[in-house]
Amino acid sequence: MNDYKILVVDDEETLRLGLKTYLELEGYEADAAASAEEALNMDLADYDLILLDVMMPGMSGVDMAAMLKKSDVYREIPIIFLTAKDSDDDMVAGLNLGADDYIAKPYSIGNVLARIAAVLRRTAAKKKPTGISCDRNSLVCTVDGTALKLPKKEFELLALFLENPGRIFSREELLDRIWPQSSVVVDRSVDVHITRLRAKISPYGKCIVNRSGYGYGWQD
């Protein structure tokens, strides 16, 4: 099952319902609208992609796309145009508006599904958070948007570094801050934890820098 919801907007009933059926068989959640006007009355923010016919009675697909791309709410929804071969000028105009792809009619369902998957991969990559963070309230560390489980000491080391970018902490400071006063720990323990932490937060491990004779810190 795909975690994507797709809207098909096409005035041709056979094509519209056929695409909806194939999308559902592929595991997508799909809805259909017979016109741009009908689609604009739907909650478009729910959709991850719109398959939009260019030539329709009333409002054209290009005009609908222009409205969406001007909207703060809808402009990021990817659009794939469905276009007849004699509507190339409209297709080009639509792509210039910021549409993500176009598919010429008549089309094969395999081509449609491949184009949809490619656009969804691209847009998912754009939305994916990048960077690294540690939240002391929730005790959650994320690397490029993915939660990472860290042992307590490694979490505290990383949080300390991220809260103090550019500062170098001596091993003695790190022992005092991260390890309880009553614990019997040696400087080597800091090095071991840092080595493990660097490996776990790849590709950001290189941001934990070592200043020989001084200690460790974070530098982007």
JSON list of C-alpha atoms in Angstrom, two decimals:
[
{"chain": "A", "resi": 1, "resn": "MET", "atom": "CA", "xyz": [0.00, 0.00, 0.00]},
{"chain": "A", "resi": 2, "resn": "ASN", "atom": "CA", "xyz": [1.37, 3.43, -1.01]},
{"chain": "A", "resi": 3, "resn": "ASP", "atom": "CA", "xyz": [1.02, 6.30, 1.45]},
{"chain": "A", "resi": 4, "resn": "TYR", "atom": "CA", "xyz": [0.05, 8.68, -1.34]},
{"chain": "A", "resi": 5, "resn": "LYS", "atom": "CA", "xyz": [-3.26, 10.17, -2.36]},
{"chain": "A", "resi": 6, "resn": "ILE", "atom": "CA", "xyz": [-3.78, 11.16, -6.01]},
{"chain": "A", "resi": 7, "resn": "LEU", "atom": "CA", "xyz": [-6.51, 13.18, -7.73]},
{"chain": "A", "resi": 8, "resn": "VAL", "atom": "CA", "xyz": [-7.40, 12.51, -11.37]},
{"chain": "A", "resi": 9, "resn": "VAL", "atom": "CA", "xyz": [-9.02, 15.48, -13.16]},
{"chain": "A", "resi": 10, "resn": "ASP", "atom": "CA", "xyz": [-10.29, 14.61, -16.65]},
{"chain": "A", "resi": 11, "resn": "ASP", "atom": "CA", "xyz": [-13.58, 15.25, -18.44]},
{"chain": "A", "resi": 12, "resn": "GLU", "atom": "CA", "xyz": [-13.43, 11.91, -20.29]},
{"chain": "A", "resi": 13, "resn": "GLU", "atom": "CA", "xyz": [-15.23, 9.48, -18.01]},
{"chain": "A", "resi": 14, "resn": "THR", "atom": "CA", "xyz": [-13.61, 6.31, -19.35]},
{"chain": "A", "resi": 15, "resn": "LEU", "atom": "CA", "xyz": [-10.08, 7.68, -18.92]},
{"chain": "A", "resi": 16, "resn": "ARG", "atom": "CA", "xyz": [-10.86, 9.28, -15.56]},
{"chain": "A", "resi": 17, "resn": "LEU", "atom": "CA", "xyz": [-12.37, 6.19, -13.97]},
{"chain": "A", "resi": 18, "resn": "GLY", "atom": "CA", "xyz": [-9.85, 3.89, -15.63]},
{"chain": "A", "resi": 19, "resn": "LEU", "atom": "CA", "xyz": [-6.92, 5.83, -14.18]},
{"chain": "A", "resi": 20, "resn": "LYS", "atom": "CA", "xyz": [-8.57, 5.88, -10.76]},
{"chain": "A", "resi": 21, "resn": "THR", "atom": "CA", "xyz": [-9.01, 2.10, -10.86]},
{"chain": "A", "resi": 22, "resn": "TYR", "atom": "CA", "xyz": [-5.43, 1.42, -11.95]},
{"chain": "A", "resi": 23, "resn": "LEU", "atom": "CA", "xyz": [-4.05, 3.75, -9.28]},
{"chain": "A", "resi": 24, "resn": "GLU", "atom": "CA", "xyz": [-6.03, 1.94, -6.61]},
{"chain": "A", "resi": 25, "resn": "LEU", "atom": "CA", "xyz": [-4.84, -1.43, -7.90]},
{"chain": "A", "resi": 26, "resn": "GLU", "atom": "CA", "xyz": [-1.28, -0.07, -7.61]},
{"chain": "A", "resi": 27, "resn": "GLY", "atom": "CA", "xyz": [-1.93, 0.71, -3.95]},
{"chain": "A", "resi": 28, "resn": "TYR", "atom": "CA", "xyz": [-2.57, 4.46, -4.16]},
{"chain": "A", "resi": 29, "resn": "GLU", "atom": "CA", "xyz": [-5.58, 6.17, -2.66]},
{"chain": "A", "resi": 30, "resn": "ALA", "atom": "CA", "xyz": [-7.28, 7.90, -5.59]},
{"chain": "A", "resi": 31, "resn": "ASP", "atom": "CA", "xyz": [-10.19, 10.26, -6.27]},
{"chain": "A", "resi": 32, "resn": "ALA", "atom": "CA", "xyz": [-11.54, 11.64, -9.52]},
{"chain": "A", "resi": 33, "resn": "ALA", "atom": "CA", "xyz": [-13.09, 14.91, -10.70]},
{"chain": "A", "resi": 34, "resn": "ALA", "atom": "CA", "xyz": [-14.80, 15.51, -14.06]},
{"chain": "A", "resi": 35, "resn": "SER", "atom": "CA", "xyz": [-13.73, 19.17, -14.34]},
{"chain": "A", "resi": 36, "resn": "ALA", "atom": "CA", "xyz": [-11.37, 21.76, -12.95]},
{"chain": "A", "resi": 37, "resn": "GLU", "atom": "CA", "xyz": [-14.33, 23.45, -11.30]},
{"chain": "A", "resi": 38, "resn": "GLU", "atom": "CA", "xyz": [-15.29, 20.22, -9.49]},
{"chain": "A", "resi": 39, "resn": "ALA", "atom": "CA", "xyz": [-11.69, 19.66, -8.41]},
{"chain": "A", "resi": 40, "resn": "LEU", "atom": "CA", "xyz": [-11.37, 23.19, -7.01]},
{"chain": "A", "resi": 41, "resn": "ASN", "atom": "CA", "xyz": [-14.32, 22.50, -4.73]},
{"chain": "A", "resi": 42, "resn": "MET", "atom": "CA", "xyz": [-12.44, 19.57, -3.18]},
{"chain": "A", "resi": 43, "resn": "ASP", "atom": "CA", "xyz": [-9.93, 19.75, -0.34]},
{"chain": "A", "resi": 44, "resn": "LEU", "atom": "CA", "xyz": [-6.87, 19.71, -2.59]},
{"chain": "A", "resi": 45, "resn": "ALA", "atom": "CA", "xyz": [-4.46, 19.96, 0.34]},
{"chain": "A", "resi": 46, "resn": "ASP", "atom": "CA", "xyz": [-5.21, 16.28, 0.99]},
{"chain": "A", "resi": 47, "resn": "TYR", "atom": "CA", "xyz": [-3.54, 15.19, -2.26]},
{"chain": "A", "resi": 48, "resn": "ASP", "atom": "CA", "xyz": [0.09, 14.33, -2.90]},
{"chain": "A", "resi": 49, "resn": "LEU", "atom": "CA", "xyz": [-0.22, 14.63, -6.69]},
{"chain": "A", "resi": 50, "resn": "ILE", "atom": "CA", "xyz": [-2.75, 15.76, -9.31]},
{"chain": "A", "resi": 51, "resn": "LEU", "atom": "CA", "xyz": [-3.13, 14.16, -12.74]},
{"chain": "A", "resi": 52, "resn": "LEU", "atom": "CA", "xyz": [-4.61, 17.05, -14.72]},
{"chain": "A", "resi": 53, "resn": "ASP", "atom": "CA", "xyz": [-6.10, 16.96, -18.22]},
{"chain": "A", "resi": 54, "resn": "VAL", "atom": "CA", "xyz": [-5.07, 20.03, -20.24]},
{"chain": "A", "resi": 55, "resn": "MET", "atom": "CA", "xyz": [-8.11, 20.38, -22.52]},
{"chain": "A", "resi": 56, "resn": "MET", "atom": "CA", "xyz": [-11.44, 20.38, -20.68]},
{"chain": "A", "resi": 57, "resn": "PRO", "atom": "CA", "xyz": [-14.73, 22.25, -21.15]},
{"chain": "A", "resi": 58, "resn": "GLY", "atom": "CA", "xyz": [-14.93, 25.33, -18.96]},
{"chain": "A", "resi": 59, "resn": "MET", "atom": "CA", "xyz": [-11.69, 25.96, -17.06]},
{"chain": "A", "resi": 60, "resn": "SER", "atom": "CA", "xyz": [-8.69, 24.34, -18.73]},
{"chain": "A", "resi": 61, "resn": "GLY", "atom": "CA", "xyz": [-6.09, 22.33, -16.90]},
{"chain": "A", "resi": 62, "resn": "VAL", "atom": "CA", "xyz": [-3.55, 25.08, -17.56]},
{"chain": "A", "resi": 63, "resn": "ASP", "atom": "CA", "xyz": [-5.80, 27.69, -15.93]},
{"chain": "A", "resi": 64, "resn": "MET", "atom": "CA", "xyz": [-6.38, 25.43, -12.94]},
{"chain": "A", "resi": 65, "resn": "ALA", "atom": "CA", "xyz": [-2.65, 24.83, -12.58]},
{"chain": "A", "resi": 66, "resn": "ALA", "atom": "CA", "xyz": [-2.03, 28.58, -12.73]},
{"chain": "A", "resi": 67, "resn": "MET", "atom": "CA", "xyz": [-4.45, 29.09, -9.84]},
{"chain": "A", "resi": 68, "resn": "LEU", "atom": "CA", "xyz": [-2.80, 26.38, -7.75]},
{"chain": "A", "resi": 69, "resn": "LYS", "atom": "CA", "xyz": [0.73, 27.65, -8.36]},
{"chain": "A", "resi": 70, "resn": "LYS", "atom": "CA", "xyz": [-0.30, 31.12, -7.16]},
{"chain": "A", "resi": 71, "resn": "SER", "atom": "CA", "xyz": [-1.70, 29.70, -3.92]},
{"chain": "A", "resi": 72, "resn": "ASP", "atom": "CA", "xyz": [0.42, 29.53, -0.76]},
{"chain": "A", "resi": 73, "resn": "VAL", "atom": "CA", "xyz": [-1.55, 26.44, 0.26]},
{"chain": "A", "resi": 74, "resn": "TYR", "atom": "CA", "xyz": [-1.48, 24.45, -3.00]},
{"chain": "A", "resi": 75, "resn": "ARG", "atom": "CA", "xyz": [1.60, 25.56, -4.94]},
{"chain": "A", "resi": 76, "resn": "GLU", "atom": "CA", "xyz": [3.74, 22.64, -3.72]},
{"chain": "A", "resi": 77, "resn": "ILE", "atom": "CA", "xyz": [1.31, 19.94, -4.91]},
{"chain": "A", "resi": 78, "resn": "PRO", "atom": "CA", "xyz": [3.00, 18.23, -7.90]},
{"chain": "A", "resi": 79, "resn": "ILE", "atom": "CA", "xyz": [1.03, 18.26, -11.14]},
{"chain": "A", "resi": 80, "resn": "ILE", "atom": "CA", "xyz": [1.33, 15.90, -14.11]},
{"chain": "A", "resi": 81, "resn": "PHE", "atom": "CA", "xyz": [-0.48, 17.10, -17.23]},
{"chain": "A", "resi": 82, "resn": "LEU", "atom": "CA", "xyz": [-2.43, 14.69, -19.42]},
{"chain": "A", "resi": 83, "resn": "THR", "atom": "CA", "xyz": [-2.32, 16.20, -22.90]},
{"chain": "A", "resi": 84, "resn": "ALA", "atom": "CA", "xyz": [-3.49, 15.33, -26.40]},
{"chain": "A", "resi": 85, "resn": "LYS", "atom": "CA", "xyz": [-0.81, 15.56, -29.07]},
{"chain": "A", "resi": 86, "resn": "ASP", "atom": "CA", "xyz": [-2.49, 18.62, -30.63]},
{"chain": "A", "resi": 87, "resn": "SER", "atom": "CA", "xyz": [-2.26, 20.64, -27.41]},
{"chain": "A", "resi": 88, "resn": "ASP", "atom": "CA", "xyz": [1.52, 21.01, -27.23]},
{"chain": "A", "resi": 89, "resn": "ASP", "atom": "CA", "xyz": [1.36, 24.79, -26.79]},
{"chain": "A", "resi": 90, "resn": "ASP", "atom": "CA", "xyz": [-0.90, 24.43, -23.77]},
{"chain": "A", "resi": 91, "resn": "MET", "atom": "CA", "xyz": [1.37, 21.71, -22.40]},
{"chain": "A", "resi": 92, "resn": "VAL", "atom": "CA", "xyz": [4.43, 23.96, -22.72]},
{"chain": "A", "resi": 93, "resn": "ALA", "atom": "CA", "xyz": [2.55, 26.79, -21.03]},
{"chain": "A", "resi": 94, "resn": "GLY", "atom": "CA", "xyz": [1.63, 24.45, -18.20]},
{"chain": "A", "resi": 95, "resn": "LEU", "atom": "CA", "xyz": [5.19, 23.29, -17.70]},
{"chain": "A", "resi": 96, "resn": "ASN", "atom": "CA", "xyz": [6.30, 26.91, -17.62]},
{"chain": "A", "resi": 97, "resn": "LEU", "atom": "CA", "xyz": [3.88, 27.42, -14.74]},
{"chain": "A", "resi": 98, "resn": "GLY", "atom": "CA", "xyz": [5.78, 24.86, -12.72]},
{"chain": "A", "resi": 99, "resn": "ALA", "atom": "CA", "xyz": [4.05, 21.57, -13.52]},
{"chain": "A", "resi": 100, "resn": "ASP", "atom": "CA", "xyz": [6.24, 18.54, -12.88]},
{"chain": "A", "resi": 101, "resn": "ASP", "atom": "CA", "xyz": [5.68, 16.41, -15.99]},
{"chain": "A", "resi": 102, "resn": "TYR", "atom": "CA", "xyz": [3.31, 15.70, -18.85]},
{"chain": "A", "resi": 103, "resn": "ILE", "atom": "CA", "xyz": [1.99, 12.53, -20.45]},
{"chain": "A", "resi": 104, "resn": "ALA", "atom": "CA", "xyz": [0.73, 12.53, -24.03]},
{"chain": "A", "resi": 105, "resn": "LYS", "atom": "CA", "xyz": [-2.50, 10.77, -24.93]},
{"chain": "A", "resi": 106, "resn": "PRO", "atom": "CA", "xyz": [-2.95, 7.99, -25.84]},
{"chain": "A", "resi": 107, "resn": "TYR", "atom": "CA", "xyz": [-0.78, 6.64, -23.04]},
{"chain": "A", "resi": 108, "resn": "SER", "atom": "CA", "xyz": [0.03, 3.26, -21.56]},
{"chain": "A", "resi": 109, "resn": "ILE", "atom": "CA", "xyz": [-0.83, 2.70, -17.93]},
{"chain": "A", "resi": 110, "resn": "GLY", "atom": "CA", "xyz": [2.71, 1.48, -17.33]},
{"chain": "A", "resi": 111, "resn": "ASN", "atom": "CA", "xyz": [4.09, 4.83, -18.50]},
{"chain": "A", "resi": 112, "resn": "VAL", "atom": "CA", "xyz": [1.62, 6.71, -16.32]},
{"chain": "A", "resi": 113, "resn": "LEU", "atom": "CA", "xyz": [2.54, 4.72, -13.22]},
{"chain": "A", "resi": 114, "resn": "ALA", "atom": "CA", "xyz": [6.26, 5.12, -13.87]},
{"chain": "A", "resi": 115, "resn": "ARG", "atom": "CA", "xyz": [5.93, 8.90, -14.30]},
{"chain": "A", "resi": 116, "resn": "ILE", "atom": "CA", "xyz": [3.87, 9.18, -11.12]},
{"chain": "A", "resi": 117, "resn": "ALA", "atom": "CA", "xyz": [6.42, 7.19, -9.11]},
{"chain": "A", "resi": 118, "resn": "ALA", "atom": "CA", "xyz": [9.28, 9.34, -10.44]},
{"chain": "A", "resi": 119, "resn": "VAL", "atom": "CA", "xyz": [7.55, 12.62, -9.56]},
{"chain": "A", "resi": 120, "resn": "LEU", "atom": "CA", "xyz": [6.61, 11.38, -6.09]},
{"chain": "A", "resi": 121, "resn": "ARG", "atom": "CA", "xyz": [10.21, 10.32, -5.44]},
{"chain": "A", "resi": 122, "resn": "ARG", "atom": "CA", "xyz": [11.47, 13.77, -6.44]},
{"chain": "A", "resi": 123, "resn": "THR", "atom": "CA", "xyz": [8.95, 15.66, -4.36]},
{"chain": "A", "resi": 124, "resn": "ALA", "atom": "CA", "xyz": [9.45, 13.38, -1.36]},
{"chain": "A", "resi": 125, "resn": "ALA", "atom": "CA", "xyz": [13.17, 14.06, -1.53]},
{"chain": "A", "resi": 126, "resn": "LYS", "atom": "CA", "xyz": [12.54, 17.80, -1.59]},
{"chain": "A", "resi": 127, "resn": "LYS", "atom": "CA", "xyz": [10.30, 17.58, 1.47]},
{"chain": "A", "resi": 128, "resn": "LYS", "atom": "CA", "xyz": [12.63, 15.40, 3.46]},
{"chain": "A", "resi": 129, "resn": "PRO", "atom": "CA", "xyz": [14.15, 17.32, 6.37]},
{"chain": "A", "resi": 130, "resn": "THR", "atom": "CA", "xyz": [17.91, 17.56, 6.30]},
{"chain": "A", "resi": 131, "resn": "GLY", "atom": "CA", "xyz": [20.36, 18.12, 9.11]},
{"chain": "A", "resi": 132, "resn": "ILE", "atom": "CA", "xyz": [20.84, 16.83, 12.60]},
{"chain": "A", "resi": 133, "resn": "SER", "atom": "CA", "xyz": [19.15, 17.77, 15.85]},
{"chain": "A", "resi": 134, "resn": "CYS", "atom": "CA", "xyz": [18.78, 16.74, 19.48]},
{"chain": "A", "resi": 135, "resn": "ASP", "atom": "CA", "xyz": [15.70, 17.69, 21.47]},
{"chain": "A", "resi": 136, "resn": "ARG", "atom": "CA", "xyz": [16.34, 17.52, 25.21]},
{"chain": "A", "resi": 137, "resn": "ASN", "atom": "CA", "xyz": [12.63, 17.72, 26.00]},
{"chain": "A", "resi": 138, "resn": "SER", "atom": "CA", "xyz": [11.58, 14.71, 23.93]},
{"chain": "A", "resi": 139, "resn": "LEU", "atom": "CA", "xyz": [15.05, 13.09, 24.11]},
{"chain": "A", "resi": 140, "resn": "VAL", "atom": "CA", "xyz": [14.86, 12.48, 20.37]},
{"chain": "A", "resi": 141, "resn": "CYS", "atom": "CA", "xyz": [17.79, 12.83, 17.98]},
{"chain": "A", "resi": 142, "resn": "THR", "atom": "CA", "xyz": [17.08, 13.07, 14.24]},
{"chain": "A", "resi": 143, "resn": "VAL", "atom": "CA", "xyz": [19.46, 12.69, 11.30]},
{"chain": "A", "resi": 144, "resn": "ASP", "atom": "CA", "xyz": [18.04, 13.96, 8.00]},
{"chain": "A", "resi": 145, "resn": "GLY", "atom": "CA", "xyz": [14.55, 13.63, 9.42]},
{"chain": "A", "resi": 146, "resn": "THR", "atom": "CA", "xyz": [14.99, 10.06, 10.67]},
{"chain": "A", "resi": 147, "resn": "ALA", "atom": "CA", "xyz": [14.86, 9.39, 14.41]},
{"chain": "A", "resi": 148, "resn": "LEU", "atom": "CA", "xyz": [18.03, 7.87, 15.78]},
{"chain": "A", "resi": 149, "resn": "LYS", "atom": "CA", "xyz": [18.25, 5.89, 19.02]},
{"chain": "A", "resi": 150, "resn": "LEU", "atom": "CA", "xyz": [21.32, 6.84, 21.04]},
{"chain": "A", "resi": 151, "resn": "PRO", "atom": "CA", "xyz": [22.50, 5.65, 24.44]},
{"chain": "A", "resi": 152, "resn": "LYS", "atom": "CA", "xyz": [22.23, 8.32, 27.14]},
{"chain": "A", "resi": 153, "resn": "LYS", "atom": "CA", "xyz": [25.89, 9.36, 27.15]},
{"chain": "A", "resi": 154, "resn": "GLU", "atom": "CA", "xyz": [26.11, 9.62, 23.38]},
{"chain": "A", "resi": 155, "resn": "PHE", "atom": "CA", "xyz": [22.87, 11.63, 23.27]},
{"chain": "A", "resi": 156, "resn": "GLU", "atom": "CA", "xyz": [24.18, 14.03, 25.90]},
{"chain": "A", "resi": 157, "resn": "LEU", "atom": "CA", "xyz": [27.49, 14.44, 24.10]},
{"chain": "A", "resi": 158, "resn": "LEU", "atom": "CA", "xyz": [25.78, 15.21, 20.81]},
{"chain": "A", "resi": 159, "resn": "ALA", "atom": "CA", "xyz": [23.29, 17.61, 22.40]},
{"chain": "A", "resi": 160, "resn": "LEU", "atom": "CA", "xyz": [26.11, 19.45, 24.14]},
{"chain": "A", "resi": 161, "resn": "PHE", "atom": "CA", "xyz": [28.09, 19.81, 20.91]},
{"chain": "A", "resi": 162, "resn": "LEU", "atom": "CA", "xyz": [25.07, 20.99, 18.91]},
{"chain": "A", "resi": 163, "resn": "GLU", "atom": "CA", "xyz": [24.20, 23.57, 21.59]},
{"chain": "A", "resi": 164, "resn": "ASN", "atom": "CA", "xyz": [27.73, 24.95, 21.48]},
{"chain": "A", "resi": 165, "resn": "PRO", "atom": "CA", "xyz": [28.89, 24.93, 17.85]},
{"chain": "A", "resi": 166, "resn": "GLY", "atom": "CA", "xyz": [32.50, 25.99, 17.41]},
{"chain": "A", "resi": 167, "resn": "ARG", "atom": "CA", "xyz": [33.45, 25.44, 21.05]},
{"chain": "A", "resi": 168, "resn": "ILE", "atom": "CA", "xyz": [36.09, 22.87, 21.93]},
{"chain": "A", "resi": 169, "resn": "PHE", "atom": "CA", "xyz": [35.49, 20.95, 25.15]},
{"chain": "A", "resi": 170, "resn": "SER", "atom": "CA", "xyz": [38.42, 19.34, 26.93]},
{"chain": "A", "resi": 171, "resn": "ARG", "atom": "CA", "xyz": [38.08, 15.69, 27.90]},
{"chain": "A", "resi": 172, "resn": "GLU", "atom": "CA", "xyz": [37.99, 16.81, 31.55]},
{"chain": "A", "resi": 173, "resn": "GLU", "atom": "CA", "xyz": [35.04, 19.12, 30.84]},
{"chain": "A", "resi": 174, "resn": "LEU", "atom": "CA", "xyz": [33.18, 16.37, 29.03]},
{"chain": "A", "resi": 175, "resn": "LEU", "atom": "CA", "xyz": [33.77, 13.93, 31.88]},
{"chain": "A", "resi": 176, "resn": "ASP", "atom": "CA", "xyz": [32.47, 16.47, 34.39]},
{"chain": "A", "resi": 177, "resn": "ARG", "atom": "CA", "xyz": [29.37, 17.33, 32.33]},
{"chain": "A", "resi": 178, "resn": "ILE", "atom": "CA", "xyz": [28.37, 13.94, 30.95]},
{"chain": "A", "resi": 179, "resn": "TRP", "atom": "CA", "xyz": [29.55, 11.38, 33.51]},
{"chain": "A", "resi": 180, "resn": "PRO", "atom": "CA", "xyz": [28.39, 11.47, 37.16]},
{"chain": "A", "resi": 181, "resn": "GLN", "atom": "CA", "xyz": [30.97, 12.79, 39.60]},
{"chain": "A", "resi": 182, "resn": "SER", "atom": "CA", "xyz": [30.98, 9.50, 41.46]},
{"chain": "A", "resi": 183, "resn": "SER", "atom": "CA", "xyz": [31.75, 7.41, 38.37]},
{"chain": "A", "resi": 184, "resn": "VAL", "atom": "CA", "xyz": [35.24, 6.10, 37.84]},
{"chain": "A", "resi": 185, "resn": "VAL", "atom": "CA", "xyz": [35.95, 7.02, 34.22]},
{"chain": "A", "resi": 186, "resn": "VAL", "atom": "CA", "xyz": [39.11, 7.64, 32.27]},
{"chain": "A", "resi": 187, "resn": "ASP", "atom": "CA", "xyz": [39.80, 10.01, 29.39]},
{"chain": "A", "resi": 188, "resn": "ARG", "atom": "CA", "xyz": [39.74, 7.05, 27.01]},
{"chain": "A", "resi": 189, "resn": "SER", "atom": "CA", "xyz": [36.00, 6.62, 27.69]},
{"chain": "A", "resi": 190, "resn": "VAL", "atom": "CA", "xyz": [35.35, 9.97, 26.00]},
{"chain": "A", "resi": 191, "resn": "ASP", "atom": "CA", "xyz": [37.28, 8.87, 22.91]},
{"chain": "A", "resi": 192, "resn": "VAL", "atom": "CA", "xyz": [35.38, 5.57, 22.70]},
{"chain": "A", "resi": 193, "resn": "HIS", "atom": "CA", "xyz": [31.98, 7.28, 22.95]},
{"chain": "A", "resi": 194, "resn": "ILE", "atom": "CA", "xyz": [32.95, 9.89, 20.36]},
{"chain": "A", "resi": 195, "resn": "THR", "atom": "CA", "xyz": [34.08, 7.18, 17.92]},
{"chain": "A", "resi": 196, "resn": "ARG", "atom": "CA", "xyz": [30.77, 5.34, 18.29]},
{"chain": "A", "resi": 197, "resn": "LEU", "atom": "CA", "xyz": [28.78, 8.56, 17.99]},
{"chain": "A", "resi": 198, "resn": "ARG", "atom": "CA", "xyz": [30.56, 9.62, 14.81]},
{"chain": "A", "resi": 199, "resn": "ALA", "atom": "CA", "xyz": [29.70, 6.32, 13.15]},
{"chain": "A", "resi": 200, "resn": "LYS", "atom": "CA", "xyz": [26.03, 6.52, 14.12]},
{"chain": "A", "resi": 201, "resn": "ILE", "atom": "CA", "xyz": [25.40, 10.06, 12.87]},
{"chain": "A", "resi": 202, "resn": "SER", "atom": "CA", "xyz": [26.96, 9.61, 9.42]},
{"chain": "A", "resi": 203, "resn": "PRO", "atom": "CA", "xyz": [27.37, 11.71, 7.29]},
{"chain": "A", "resi": 204, "resn": "TYR", "atom": "CA", "xyz": [27.64, 14.29, 10.09]},
{"chain": "A", "resi": 205, "resn": "GLY", "atom": "CA", "xyz": [30.26, 12.40, 12.08]},
{"chain": "A", "resi": 206, "resn": "LYS", "atom": "CA", "xyz": [32.97, 14.52, 10.49]},
{"chain": "A", "resi": 207, "resn": "CYS", "atom": "CA", "xyz": [31.45, 17.58, 12.17]},
{"chain": "A", "resi": 208, "resn": "ILE", "atom": "CA", "xyz": [32.73, 16.31, 15.54]},
{"chain": "A", "resi": 209, "resn": "VAL", "atom": "CA", "xyz": [36.27, 17.62, 15.36]},
{"chain": "A", "resi": 210, "resn": "ASN", "atom": "CA", "xyz": [39.25, 16.81, 17.54]},
{"chain": "A", "resi": 211, "resn": "ARG", "atom": "CA", "xyz": [41.81, 19.42, 18.50]},
{"chain": "A", "resi": 212, "resn": "SER", "atom": "CA", "xyz": [44.87, 17.46, 19.53]},
{"chain": "A", "resi": 213, "resn": "GLY", "atom": "CA", "xyz": [45.86, 18.20, 23.09]},
{"chain": "A", "resi": 214, "resn": "TYR", "atom": "CA", "xyz": [42.59, 20.05, 23.77]},
{"chain": "A", "resi": 215, "resn": "GLY", "atom": "CA", "xyz": [39.44, 18.01, 23.13]},
{"chain": "A", "resi": 216, "resn": "TYR", "atom": "CA", "xyz": [36.32, 17.77, 20.98]},
{"chain": "A", "resi": 217, "resn": "GLY", "atom": "CA", "xyz": [33.76, 20.13, 19.51]},
{"chain": "A", "resi": 218, "resn": "TRP", "atom": "CA", "xyz": [31.24, 20.63, 16.69]},
{"chain": "A", "resi": 219, "resn": "GLN", "atom": "CA", "xyz": [31.99, 22.46, 13.47]},
{"chain": "A", "resi": 220, "resn": "ASP", "atom": "CA", "xyz": [29.63, 22.47, 10.46]}
]
